Amino acid sequence: MSDAALPAAAVRPARFRLLEPVMLLWVALIAALLVLVAAPLIKMLLISFEMQDTGEFTFENYLTAYGRQRYIDALRNSLLLGALSAAISTVIAVPMAWAVSRTDMPGKGFTWAMVLAAFIMPPYLGAIGWILLAGPNSGWINVTWRALTGATDPLVNVYTFTGMAFVIALHSFPLVFIFVKSALDLISSEMEDAANILGGGTWTTMRRVTLPLVWPSILGGFILIFLETIALFGTPAIIGIPARINVVTTQLWQFFEDPVRVEVAAAYAIPLLLITVAMIGVQKLMLSRKGFVSQTGKGGERRQVKLGPWRWVLFGWCLLVGLLAVIKPLTVLLQASFAKAWGRGFSFDNLTLRNYRFLLFEHDVAPQATWNTVWFSAASATMAIVLALLVAYIVIRKLMRFADVLGFIAMAPFVIPGIVMAIGFYAAYAGPPLSLYGSALLIILAFTARFLPIAYANSQAAIRAVHPEMEEAARILGSGRLHAIRRITAPLLKTSLLGGWLVVFIVASRELSAAIFLVGPRTRTMSVLLYDLSEQGNFEVVSAFGGILLFITMVIVGIGMKLVGRDFMLRRE
Amino acid sequence: MFLIDRRQMLALAAWSAAATKAFAQAPMNPQEAQLYEAAKREGEITWYTGQYSADASEAAGRAFNERYPGVRCNVVRSTSQVAFQRLSQDFRAGVGQCDVFSSTNGGHYVQLKRQNRLVKFRPVNADGLLPILRQADPDDFFQSSFLGIYLMGHNTRLVSEAEAPKSWTDILDPKWKDKLAVGHPGFSGAIGLWALQMRTMFGPDYLRRLERNKPQVGRSSIDPVTMMNAGERSVGVAVPSASTLFAMSRGNPLKLIYPTEGVIAALSPSAIPTNAPHPNAAKLFQEFQTGPALSAAVRLLFNESIRPDVPPPEGARPLDQVTMLAPTMEQADRGVPEVREQWREIFGV
Amino acid sequence: MPRLTLTGLTKAYGKLTVVDRVDLTLEEGEFVSLLGPSGCGKTTTLRMVAGFVDPTGGTIAVDGSVLSAPGAVVPPERRGMSMIFQSYAIWPNMTVEQNVAFGLELRKLPREEVKRRVGEILEVVQLNKLAHRYPAELSGGQQQRVALARAIVVKPSVLLLDEPLSNLDANLREEMRFEIRRLHDEFRITTVYVTHDQAEAMATSDRIAVMNAGRIEQVDAPHLLYTRPRTRFVAGFVGRTNLLEARVEGGDLLLDGVNLGPAARAGIAHGVTGAVLVSLRPQAMAILAEEPPANDGLLLRATIAERTYLGEAWDYVLKPEGTALTLRAAAPPLEAHDVGAHVWLRIDPRQVAVVE
Ligand SMILES: Nc1ncnc2c1ncn2[C@@H]1O[C@H](COP(=O)(O)OP(=O)(O)O)[C@@H](O)[C@H]1O
Ligand SMILES: [Mg+2]
């Protein structure tokens, strides 16, 4: 009766199963994760206790790293800056998220576009834009303010602690927005109706019911921005140095001055790591109380809250944020990129293509840096997605005894500040025996590791969405595990993986903190070159190069929207 | 103000183009020709430089590529301290990437020489340099490639010439509070030299008093020029003459101030590190830097010529009419790291 | 030789044993259900048969060759079985036709044969008109049919179904029950069918294996399972019942001192004596308002304590007089008795079963 077409296999003894090709792949995966994540961190921890040159055990590095008030101040500044930026981001983003998710506010498409644009604008470009806007004497805002009011004091000053925090927040708030909005999207309107029926007005309901339900997401976004901010290098170097604010990242950079003191840098970075671990711990603690809306539950319909005239107030808020985060900085950057001298403002005799021409045709490194950026980003996005996909697959399908450990390692870079990661990579791989310093591989590996968590979260969500029975149905009909993955799982995952790939590509293409310590003369990326160019304050050329970077990003985003869907960057799975 | 009319401009351009071309095509000396052959096999040379501005460095790289087809120059321009940092990182990692290292801070060379990290080489063209530059190192481990003049400048719209500071100590007057801009000795080699010179001349309090006027701290010594262009600050301290003149040529309302005590002169060399991956191309590049082609290329961007046979840039005061102040290399070797640390303690960054 | 043999099949996750020494044999062409409450280990058993889960003890053999033993398991793709999943697992990126053809293509059959067999099976499940649709364009019932077609078309040695109907609405579920049985009658594929719904199991199966807490409690034909439950669990799980204490003395069953006579002897396992538990189905009793003329000793006087009308029948709770018992009995709609009324209760001794 039954088909005998499938070979009746003999039972194989257990020990041979270990050598199945699948097993070898798993071993390779573990090795890859060790190389990418564990080894750099361990190496960094080790050398932080080593004497330079001799390698003897010592605590000296820690004494040096924390032996000066200035160094401790830098740490304090970083923590304050992180907290302030995160707080400002939250204030900016939560009303926007609520408005877009739950209300009948007009201009939602516009708000989306602004959030997306603020997200893809590299923070250091935003910083330069804001120097042009809010320099105390020459910034457009202040010039206009003085012209209008005759005041002598500036209205805003970017070269201050709050100025810097604000500029950082303007490019970080999309993270809070994404977190909070996706949580709000899951709350049933019945939750609000229940409060309404008991006499709660729209505002009370929002304050007492809706927002508390998404508190974990707000907190998650806050912590993420805190971590991103303390790891940020570009903005503190561009704004912080003139503002004379030293932070951890610029201090780490100083430890790399001659003589290069990687050991001290490592020692200086370790507490940063502890702080992030502590933050995550705090988050866990705060959320351990039950009673928050399940992030995955659906249930119930969702209606828009009618705001009446207030919807215009909310829209005004979104418009203001869009103006500050995107429209204004972008306008001045574009103006500068096409200007002979940006200080002369907008006039026809000030227009030129010289800056672009210089970069594209006369500059020795710019075209190469552009190419480097594209292919490093593409390579690391590919590696990160492939790796993350395999790990997520193993973890979700519980294919191995300690699969969760793999998942944990893949997520670990999430809490490691990028700059710490870079120092770990430098310590582990720059020198002998591998001597990768200056090679493309070093940067690609570092980017892969740095963005592995994004890829992993993405892959995890994608795989979760594919019922394991889909694969099992193929296997029972005669297809092997890898064949089933190829024929069934992979096609089902294609779209969401492409989305993940594009997100990693975009964040990698603008990454500065990790790149700055690892680039060699032939491996400079656009972000590093932008940083180098900005040293001289040649904002016309810097802006033009920023324009090129933004153009590349826009093309990628455009492709993504076409292939994956409009909100692929802002979706949180 | 440096202003020329259209006719003069055309004439100048024509002359420059012709002269530059002539210098670019000047016949090679025998050593140079021999090195060129060897360099062609290596194909490229990587140049870490913090001396000339980004524009001028790129122009120098292009001039090199034109003069020596088949050998490509990779220009890695940053501030001098950063360039040195990258070189140190290379040595630390045991990876040779840099063929020629050019810094405005002469102290770097003293240190590298002491650590036996430099290749001994004397280009034939070095004999044709300005007399003060001819023998940068008696042992020939490094050769002059740059003469930078660092002085002050002011935005003429914000500060009249009469009001403008005249000397390095004038800027300590509280009336300049919030009006000054300066580079950072942690990034710029020239600013390191300047800070050291100020400390030597005016005592250790100079930086502290300067700090009270809250100067805007950039990274590169060129950054204050931009700040003046924009009107963000009215006086630039220790700005390079070349970048200022270049900005003026583009119509920015700036003017140079030659301080009464004298200008800071960065008489800076270049050297070949022992781990240079393209040693012959590196030597060829040293011939190029000491030869007329480099000076001819960079003078168009208002940098000083380092050879008597190439005329100085337009608009700059002739060198024989200015007092040049400069710490010796040995002083720089010890003093710059010290003054940099002091700066950080005072300025916080 | 039996088609499928499970011998002492055991699965433990750490200290937790979820399938415990299961023995089960299926003859070729037989349809056997695994019936039991949720969490009793049905799916685990089925997935061990499929090869997705490795047993920690015991073996699984098909046609006499062992496919699963602890540490040595033939992977699912080489077992020649097929399976229908709770989620259907219809691949959304393939059309109906492609879904159904997948297994045949893996068997490297010639293209024309694949086409022919796919056409035939789609005809059988009445999907021939929808062959080029994508799953998203099908209703739940149609998807279910695709899953059936995909599983049957490869003529598997064993067909496994894991609660295939639980995602359908009630009417469709009933329809598909018969559909599954019809397909089985047509193709006679050896089938293991997992369900927690006894009606489903009864309607489809040749035999039912009742599982509880990882163990098989009884394997029997559906009607025997009902009338002769062998364990307390089976009696309670398959239909409703009254569990009563009774005694076996001299081969006779005594319920509350009343000897149920020779008719009840068939329900007593050989050699049992002393205190036992019996299952007495509500349907095994008749309620009489008057004492019947012929009292054969199997009558009890009782009082109606509660009553509920269920539409198809009355559900009475009765208290036999002079005892502490409470009994549930069913009666047709016209046999209405008031609460508190004194009635006579007649027990059908053939339907009394001693359980363990
Ligand atoms: N992978 C697993 N690890 C631990 N326990 C499991 C696993 N799979 C199933 N179980 C447990 O085994 C028991 C039986 O599960 P299952 O076979 O799915 O039951 P059923 O299908 O009868 O509802 C359940 O208690 C379940 O929690
Ligand atoms: Mg189940």
PDB file of C-alpha atoms in Angstrom, chain A residues 25-26 28-30 32-33 36-37 379-397 399 403 406-413 447-464 485 489 493 496-497 500-501 504:
ATOM      1  CA  LEU A  25      27.134  24.163  11.172  1.00  0.00           C
ATOM      2  CA  TRP A  26      26.122  24.573  14.787  1.00  0.00           C
ATOM      3  CA  ALA A  28      30.710  26.906  13.326  1.00  0.00           C
ATOM      4  CA  LEU A  29      28.009  29.176  14.670  1.00  0.00           C
ATOM      5  CA  ILE A  30      29.231  28.918  18.198  1.00  0.00           C
ATOM      6  CA  ALA A  32      31.492  32.693  15.098  1.00  0.00           C
ATOM      7  CA  LEU A  33      29.686  34.055  18.138  1.00  0.00           C
ATOM      8  CA  LEU A  36      32.456  38.198  17.339  1.00  0.00           C
ATOM      9  CA  VAL A  37      31.201  38.819  20.820  1.00  0.00           C
ATOM     10  CA  ALA A 379      28.892  42.664   4.078  1.00  0.00           C
ATOM     11  CA  SER A 380      28.187  43.163   7.759  1.00  0.00           C
ATOM     12  CA  ALA A 381      24.438  43.281   7.200  1.00  0.00           C
ATOM     13  CA  THR A 382      24.658  39.990   5.334  1.00  0.00           C
ATOM     14  CA  MET A 383      26.844  38.354   7.948  1.00  0.00           C
ATOM     15  CA  ALA A 384      24.734  39.635  10.805  1.00  0.00           C
ATOM     16  CA  ILE A 385      21.488  38.462   9.243  1.00  0.00           C
ATOM     17  CA  VAL A 386      22.788  35.028   8.297  1.00  0.00           C
ATOM     18  CA  LEU A 387      24.291  34.506  11.713  1.00  0.00           C
ATOM     19  CA  ALA A 388      21.288  35.880  13.543  1.00  0.00           C
ATOM     20  CA  LEU A 389      18.938  33.797  11.448  1.00  0.00           C
ATOM     21  CA  LEU A 390      20.753  30.589  12.232  1.00  0.00           C
ATOM     22  CA  VAL A 391      21.045  31.381  15.926  1.00  0.00           C
ATOM     23  CA  ALA A 392      17.429  32.454  16.174  1.00  0.00           C
ATOM     24  CA  TYR A 393      16.402  29.293  14.374  1.00  0.00           C
ATOM     25  CA  ILE A 394      18.302  27.120  16.802  1.00  0.00           C
ATOM     26  CA  VAL A 395      17.006  29.003  19.805  1.00  0.00           C
ATOM     27  CA  ILE A 396      13.389  29.108  18.772  1.00  0.00           C
ATOM     28  CA  ARG A 397      13.270  25.543  17.554  1.00  0.00           C
ATOM     29  CA  LEU A 399      17.586  22.390  18.548  1.00  0.00           C
ATOM     30  CA  ALA A 403      20.583  27.125  22.648  1.00  0.00           C
ATOM     31  CA  LEU A 406      23.641  31.344  21.934  1.00  0.00           C
ATOM     32  CA  GLY A 407      20.721  33.717  21.907  1.00  0.00           C
ATOM     33  CA  PHE A 408      22.086  35.500  24.916  1.00  0.00           C
ATOM     34  CA  ILE A 409      25.476  35.986  23.287  1.00  0.00           C
ATOM     35  CA  ALA A 410      23.868  37.240  20.112  1.00  0.00           C
ATOM     36  CA  MET A 411      21.898  39.808  22.101  1.00  0.00           C
ATOM     37  CA  ALA A 412      24.800  40.850  24.327  1.00  0.00           C
ATOM     38  CA  PRO A 413      26.173  43.588  22.044  1.00  0.00           C
ATOM     39  CA  PHE A 447      29.978  46.038  12.548  1.00  0.00           C
ATOM     40  CA  THR A 448      28.565  42.543  12.370  1.00  0.00           C
ATOM     41  CA  ALA A 449      28.979  42.088  16.084  1.00  0.00           C
ATOM     42  CA  ARG A 450      27.681  45.533  16.891  1.00  0.00           C
ATOM     43  CA  PHE A 451      24.486  45.110  14.899  1.00  0.00           C
ATOM     44  CA  LEU A 452      23.933  41.443  15.583  1.00  0.00           C
ATOM     45  CA  PRO A 453      21.207  42.218  18.139  1.00  0.00           C
ATOM     46  CA  ILE A 454      19.173  44.175  15.594  1.00  0.00           C
ATOM     47  CA  ALA A 455      19.491  41.337  13.149  1.00  0.00           C
ATOM     48  CA  TYR A 456      18.752  38.825  15.864  1.00  0.00           C
ATOM     49  CA  ALA A 457      15.604  40.539  17.101  1.00  0.00           C
ATOM     50  CA  ASN A 458      14.462  40.787  13.524  1.00  0.00           C
ATOM     51  CA  SER A 459      15.184  37.154  12.697  1.00  0.00           C
ATOM     52  CA  GLN A 460      13.615  35.965  15.896  1.00  0.00           C
ATOM     53  CA  ALA A 461      10.380  37.758  15.130  1.00  0.00           C
ATOM     54  CA  ALA A 462      10.445  36.492  11.576  1.00  0.00           C
ATOM     55  CA  ILE A 463      11.003  32.889  12.575  1.00  0.00           C
ATOM     56  CA  ARG A 464       8.406  33.063  15.330  1.00  0.00           C
ATOM     57  CA  ILE A 485      14.694  25.414   5.547  1.00  0.00           C
ATOM     58  CA  THR A 489      11.256  28.518   5.810  1.00  0.00           C
ATOM     59  CA  LEU A 493      11.128  34.676   5.841  1.00  0.00           C
ATOM     60  CA  SER A 496      11.126  40.302   6.789  1.00  0.00           C
ATOM     61  CA  LEU A 497      14.762  39.310   6.520  1.00  0.00           C
ATOM     62  CA  GLY A 500      16.224  43.453   8.694  1.00  0.00           C
ATOM     63  CA  TRP A 501      19.101  43.487   6.264  1.00  0.00           C
ATOM     64  CA  VAL A 504      21.384  46.869   9.568  1.00  0.00           C
TER      65      VAL A 504
END
